Coordinates of C-alpha atoms in Angstrom, one line a residue:
M157 CA -135.5 140.5 -2.1
N158 CA -136.1 138.3 0.9
I159 CA -139.4 136.3 0.9
P160 CA -140.0 134.4 4.0
M161 CA -142.7 132.0 3.0
K162 CA -143.0 129.8 0.0
T163 CA -146.7 130.7 -0.5
H164 CA -148.2 134.0 -0.1
S165 CA -151.8 134.3 1.0
I166 CA -153.9 137.4 1.5
R167 CA -156.3 137.3 4.4
K168 CA -159.8 137.9 3.5
S169 CA -160.4 140.4 6.2
A170 CA -157.5 142.6 5.0
L171 CA -159.0 142.4 1.6
L172 CA -162.3 143.7 2.7
A173 CA -160.7 146.5 4.6
L174 CA -158.8 147.6 1.6
L175 CA -161.8 147.2 -0.6
S176 CA -163.9 149.6 1.5
A177 CA -161.1 152.2 1.1
S178 CA -160.9 151.7 -2.6
V179 CA -162.6 153.0 -5.6
S180 CA -166.2 152.0 -6.3
L181 CA -167.0 148.7 -7.9
A182 CA -168.3 150.3 -11.1
S183 CA -164.9 152.2 -11.7
S184 CA -162.8 149.1 -11.0
F185 CA -164.1 147.3 -14.1
S186 CA -161.9 147.2 -17.2
Y187 CA -163.5 145.5 -20.1
A188 CA -161.3 142.8 -21.7
Q189 CA -161.3 141.1 -25.0
A190 CA -163.4 137.9 -24.9
V191 CA -161.5 134.7 -25.2
D192 CA -162.7 131.6 -26.8
Y193 CA -160.8 128.9 -24.6
D194 CA -161.4 126.3 -27.2
S195 CA -159.9 128.1 -30.1
L196 CA -156.5 126.6 -29.9
I197 CA -158.1 123.3 -31.1
D198 CA -157.7 123.8 -34.8
V199 CA -156.7 120.3 -35.7
P200 CA -159.6 118.0 -36.9
S201 CA -158.2 114.9 -35.3
V202 CA -158.2 116.5 -31.7
R203 CA -161.1 119.0 -32.2
T204 CA -163.5 116.9 -30.1
G205 CA -160.8 116.1 -27.5
S206 CA -159.3 118.2 -24.7
R207 CA -156.8 120.9 -25.5
C208 CA -154.2 118.8 -23.8
R209 CA -154.3 116.7 -26.8
A210 CA -154.3 119.8 -29.0
D211 CA -151.1 120.9 -27.3
E212 CA -149.4 117.7 -28.0
V213 CA -150.0 118.2 -31.7
L214 CA -149.3 122.0 -31.7
V215 CA -146.1 122.3 -29.5
P216 CA -143.7 120.1 -31.7
A217 CA -144.8 122.2 -34.7
L218 CA -144.3 125.5 -32.9
Q219 CA -140.9 124.5 -31.8
T220 CA -139.7 123.6 -35.3
A221 CA -141.1 127.0 -36.5
F222 CA -139.4 128.8 -33.6
Q223 CA -136.0 127.2 -34.4
R224 CA -136.2 128.0 -38.1
F225 CA -137.0 131.6 -37.2
E226 CA -133.9 131.8 -34.8
K227 CA -131.8 130.3 -37.6
D228 CA -132.7 133.1 -40.0
W229 CA -133.0 136.1 -37.7
I230 CA -130.8 135.7 -34.5
K231 CA -127.1 136.0 -34.4
W232 CA -124.9 134.6 -31.6
S233 CA -121.6 136.0 -30.4
G234 CA -119.8 135.2 -27.2
G235 CA -122.8 133.4 -25.8
K236 CA -125.1 136.4 -26.4
A237 CA -127.9 136.6 -28.9
S238 CA -128.8 139.6 -31.0
F239 CA -131.6 140.2 -33.5
D240 CA -131.1 141.3 -37.1
F241 CA -132.9 144.5 -36.9
A242 CA -131.5 146.0 -40.2
K243 CA -132.8 143.0 -42.0
Y244 CA -136.2 143.2 -40.3
Y245 CA -136.9 146.8 -40.7
K246 CA -135.9 146.6 -44.4
M247 CA -138.4 143.8 -45.1
R248 CA -141.2 145.5 -43.1
I249 CA -140.9 148.6 -45.1
L250 CA -140.6 147.0 -48.5
Q251 CA -142.8 143.9 -48.0
G252 CA -144.9 144.3 -44.8
E253 CA -144.5 142.7 -41.5
D254 CA -146.6 139.5 -42.4
K255 CA -143.7 138.7 -44.9
V256 CA -141.3 138.4 -42.0
F257 CA -143.3 135.6 -40.4
A258 CA -145.2 134.0 -43.3
P259 CA -142.3 131.5 -44.3
Y260 CA -142.6 129.9 -40.9
M261 CA -146.1 129.6 -40.5
G262 CA -147.4 127.7 -43.6
A263 CA -147.5 124.2 -42.0
L264 CA -149.1 125.6 -38.6
P265 CA -152.8 125.3 -37.8
A266 CA -154.5 128.8 -38.0
M267 CA -154.4 129.4 -34.0
A268 CA -150.9 128.2 -34.0
Q269 CA -149.9 130.6 -36.5
S270 CA -151.3 133.4 -34.4
Y271 CA -149.5 132.0 -31.3
F272 CA -146.2 131.9 -33.4
K273 CA -146.5 135.3 -34.6
K274 CA -147.4 136.8 -31.3
S275 CA -144.4 135.0 -29.6
M276 CA -142.0 136.2 -32.1
Q277 CA -143.3 139.8 -32.0
L278 CA -142.7 139.7 -28.3
M279 CA -139.3 138.4 -28.7
I280 CA -138.5 141.1 -31.2
E281 CA -139.8 143.7 -28.8
Q282 CA -137.8 142.2 -26.0
F283 CA -134.7 142.5 -28.1
S284 CA -135.4 146.2 -28.8
S285 CA -135.1 146.8 -24.9
A286 CA -133.4 143.8 -23.5
S287 CA -130.5 145.9 -22.0
K288 CA -133.1 147.3 -19.5
N289 CA -135.0 144.1 -18.7
K290 CA -134.0 142.2 -15.7
N291 CA -137.3 140.7 -15.0
I292 CA -139.7 138.9 -17.3
L293 CA -143.4 138.5 -16.5
I294 CA -145.0 135.7 -18.9
G295 CA -148.0 133.5 -19.1
D296 CA -151.7 133.6 -20.0
S297 CA -154.3 136.3 -20.3
L298 CA -154.1 137.4 -16.6
M299 CA -150.6 138.3 -17.3
A300 CA -151.4 139.9 -20.7
M301 CA -154.0 142.0 -19.1
F302 CA -151.5 142.9 -16.2
R303 CA -149.5 144.6 -18.9
G304 CA -152.3 147.0 -19.6
Y305 CA -152.8 147.6 -15.8
S306 CA -149.2 148.4 -15.2
E307 CA -148.8 150.7 -18.2
K308 CA -152.0 152.4 -17.3
N309 CA -150.9 153.0 -13.8
R310 CA -147.2 153.7 -14.8
M311 CA -145.7 151.3 -12.5
K312 CA -142.1 152.4 -11.5
W313 CA -140.6 149.0 -12.2
S314 CA -142.0 148.9 -15.7
G315 CA -138.8 150.3 -17.3
R316 CA -136.8 147.1 -16.2
T317 CA -139.5 144.5 -16.6
Y318 CA -141.0 143.0 -19.7
N319 CA -144.4 141.4 -20.0
A320 CA -144.8 138.6 -22.6
G321 CA -148.1 137.4 -21.5
I322 CA -150.3 135.8 -24.3
Y323 CA -154.1 135.1 -24.2
G324 CA -155.1 131.5 -24.1
D325 CA -151.6 130.3 -23.0
T326 CA -151.1 126.9 -21.6
I327 CA -148.2 125.2 -19.7
G328 CA -147.4 123.2 -22.9
L329 CA -147.5 126.2 -25.1
L330 CA -145.4 128.3 -22.7
E331 CA -142.8 125.6 -22.5
A332 CA -142.6 125.6 -26.3
R333 CA -141.8 129.3 -26.4
A334 CA -139.7 129.7 -23.2
R335 CA -136.2 129.7 -25.1
W336 CA -137.3 132.6 -27.1
N337 CA -139.3 134.7 -24.7
I338 CA -137.4 133.9 -21.4
E339 CA -134.1 132.1 -21.5
I340 CA -132.4 133.9 -24.4
F341 CA -132.6 137.1 -22.5
R342 CA -131.1 135.7 -19.2
P343 CA -133.4 137.5 -16.8
E344 CA -132.8 137.6 -13.0
K345 CA -136.4 137.0 -12.0
V346 CA -139.3 135.5 -13.8
V347 CA -143.0 135.7 -12.8
I348 CA -145.3 133.1 -14.3
S349 CA -149.1 133.1 -14.4
I350 CA -150.1 129.7 -16.0
S351 CA -152.4 126.7 -16.0
G352 CA -155.7 128.4 -15.7
N353 CA -156.5 127.5 -19.4
N354 CA -155.4 124.0 -18.7
I355 CA -158.2 123.9 -16.0
L356 CA -160.8 125.6 -18.1
S357 CA -160.1 123.3 -21.1
G358 CA -160.7 120.1 -19.0
C359 CA -157.0 118.9 -19.2
L360 CA -156.9 117.8 -15.6
I361 CA -160.4 116.1 -15.1
D362 CA -160.5 112.4 -14.3
Q363 CA -163.4 110.2 -13.7
Y364 CA -163.8 111.2 -10.1
N365 CA -163.8 115.0 -10.9
N366 CA -160.4 115.4 -9.4
L367 CA -157.5 117.3 -10.8
G368 CA -154.5 115.3 -12.0
E369 CA -150.9 115.5 -11.5
S370 CA -149.7 116.2 -15.0
V371 CA -150.0 119.9 -15.3
V372 CA -148.8 120.3 -11.5
D373 CA -145.6 118.4 -12.6
S374 CA -145.3 120.3 -15.7
V375 CA -145.5 123.7 -13.9
R376 CA -143.0 122.4 -11.1
N377 CA -140.5 121.0 -13.7
F378 CA -140.7 124.3 -15.8
A379 CA -140.0 126.5 -12.8
Q380 CA -137.0 124.4 -11.8
R381 CA -135.8 124.3 -15.6
L382 CA -135.7 128.1 -15.4
R383 CA -133.8 128.0 -12.2
Q384 CA -131.2 125.7 -13.8
S385 CA -131.0 127.9 -16.8
G386 CA -129.8 130.9 -14.5
V387 CA -132.9 132.6 -13.4
K388 CA -132.3 133.7 -9.9
Q389 CA -135.7 133.6 -8.6
V390 CA -139.2 132.4 -10.1
F391 CA -142.6 133.5 -8.8
L392 CA -145.6 131.4 -9.7
I393 CA -149.2 132.6 -9.6
N394 CA -151.8 129.9 -9.2
V395 CA -155.1 129.9 -10.7
P396 CA -158.0 132.2 -9.5
P397 CA -161.5 130.9 -9.1
V398 CA -163.2 130.4 -12.4
G399 CA -166.8 129.7 -11.4
F400 CA -167.4 126.6 -13.3
K401 CA -166.3 123.0 -14.3
Y402 CA -164.4 122.0 -11.2
T403 CA -165.3 121.6 -7.7
H404 CA -163.9 123.9 -4.9
D405 CA -162.2 121.1 -3.2
S406 CA -160.5 119.8 -6.4
I407 CA -158.9 123.2 -7.1
V408 CA -157.8 123.7 -3.5
A409 CA -156.2 120.1 -3.7
Y410 CA -154.7 121.3 -7.1
N411 CA -153.1 124.4 -5.7
A412 CA -151.8 122.6 -2.6
R413 CA -149.9 120.3 -4.8
Y414 CA -148.9 123.2 -7.1
G415 CA -147.0 124.8 -4.2
A416 CA -145.3 121.8 -2.8
S417 CA -141.6 120.9 -3.1
L418 CA -140.9 123.6 -5.6
G419 CA -137.3 124.0 -4.9
D420 CA -134.9 126.9 -3.8
Q421 CA -135.8 130.4 -4.8
I422 CA -139.4 129.4 -6.3
Y423 CA -142.3 131.0 -4.7
V424 CA -146.1 130.9 -5.2
L425 CA -148.8 133.7 -4.9
D426 CA -152.0 132.0 -3.7
Q427 CA -154.6 134.3 -5.3
Y428 CA -157.3 131.5 -5.2
S429 CA -157.6 131.2 -1.4
A430 CA -157.7 135.1 -1.4
L431 CA -160.5 135.3 -3.6
V432 CA -162.7 132.3 -3.4
T433 CA -166.2 132.5 -1.7
P434 CA -167.5 129.7 0.4
D435 CA -169.2 128.3 -2.6
G436 CA -166.2 128.2 -4.8
Q437 CA -167.1 131.4 -6.7
K438 CA -165.2 134.7 -7.3
P439 CA -166.6 137.8 -5.7
L440 CA -168.3 140.3 -8.1
W441 CA -165.8 143.0 -7.5
S442 CA -162.9 141.0 -8.9
Y443 CA -164.5 140.4 -12.2
A444 CA -162.8 142.3 -15.1
S445 CA -166.4 143.0 -16.3
I446 CA -170.0 141.8 -15.7
L447 CA -169.6 139.6 -18.7
D448 CA -166.0 138.4 -17.8
P449 CA -165.9 136.3 -14.5
V450 CA -162.6 134.8 -15.4
H451 CA -160.2 137.6 -15.6
L452 CA -159.3 140.2 -13.0
S453 CA -160.4 143.8 -12.5
D454 CA -158.1 146.6 -11.9
L455 CA -158.9 146.4 -8.3
A456 CA -158.2 142.8 -8.0
Y457 CA -154.8 143.4 -9.6
K458 CA -154.1 146.2 -7.1
L459 CA -154.9 144.0 -4.1
L460 CA -154.0 140.6 -4.9
W461 CA -150.9 141.0 -7.1
K462 CA -148.9 143.3 -4.7
P463 CA -146.5 140.5 -4.0
V464 CA -145.6 140.3 -7.5
M465 CA -144.9 144.1 -7.7
D466 CA -142.9 143.8 -4.6
F467 CA -140.8 140.9 -6.1
I468 CA -139.9 142.6 -9.2
L469 CA -138.8 146.0 -7.5

């Protein structure tokens, strides 16, 4: 696929025209599971700090657990990985699925246990259909909810694309699981929705209410890491308006840095510019529900994520 520009923006006038021809606001809402953005902080020493510091504690522990799981369950031959399904199904039938994951979770904080289990469940599911999956969609709750949207609408690319989105994901946590949810499967294209939770949790704030460089650098370096691992093209989705905590100017500056100097075959979808109102808010029609201004409605996915759908065709 030829993508002529590094950053894809959608003109607001075009959005309004499409909106007027689309379904009503009420029918566009899809109610989503509420997310506690502070729930990953389950370590007493960091409970009162930012989730960035929580990630610093959780990521090494998660990587150790992932490595132990790989040693016991994944076989390598000729540079290709395979999962021991015979052992897995036998244990599930005789002892239950929790017994599969329990030996690796004992030393992890509660929410890290949940994240570990979900990551490995996704990996196992990917192995069961890996021969068909040339593309991987991964990231936070925006991506996880996109899985439901694509399944409901029976997208024609869904048979060769796997969605490994997890609620509450951050760039640190995503980097920790990348080997087991991305690189081990050698996809051709990867689409990433990440860093919204970093912003929501206060990870980027400085004393002047400006967004710092650390997460920008992490996202950029992660995309380049995927390219070096053999992924042919990477598509990044920047953060949507979240409606609180950060000024409009700060997020605009963050997104500008986010899309700069990414490297060859790395692209950005600028959903923030497409959605944001003059006061830095999201329009009501893009809410996942009246009570959920952070996530996206089906209509917002349909209008804003079309470049994503084109990219993975």
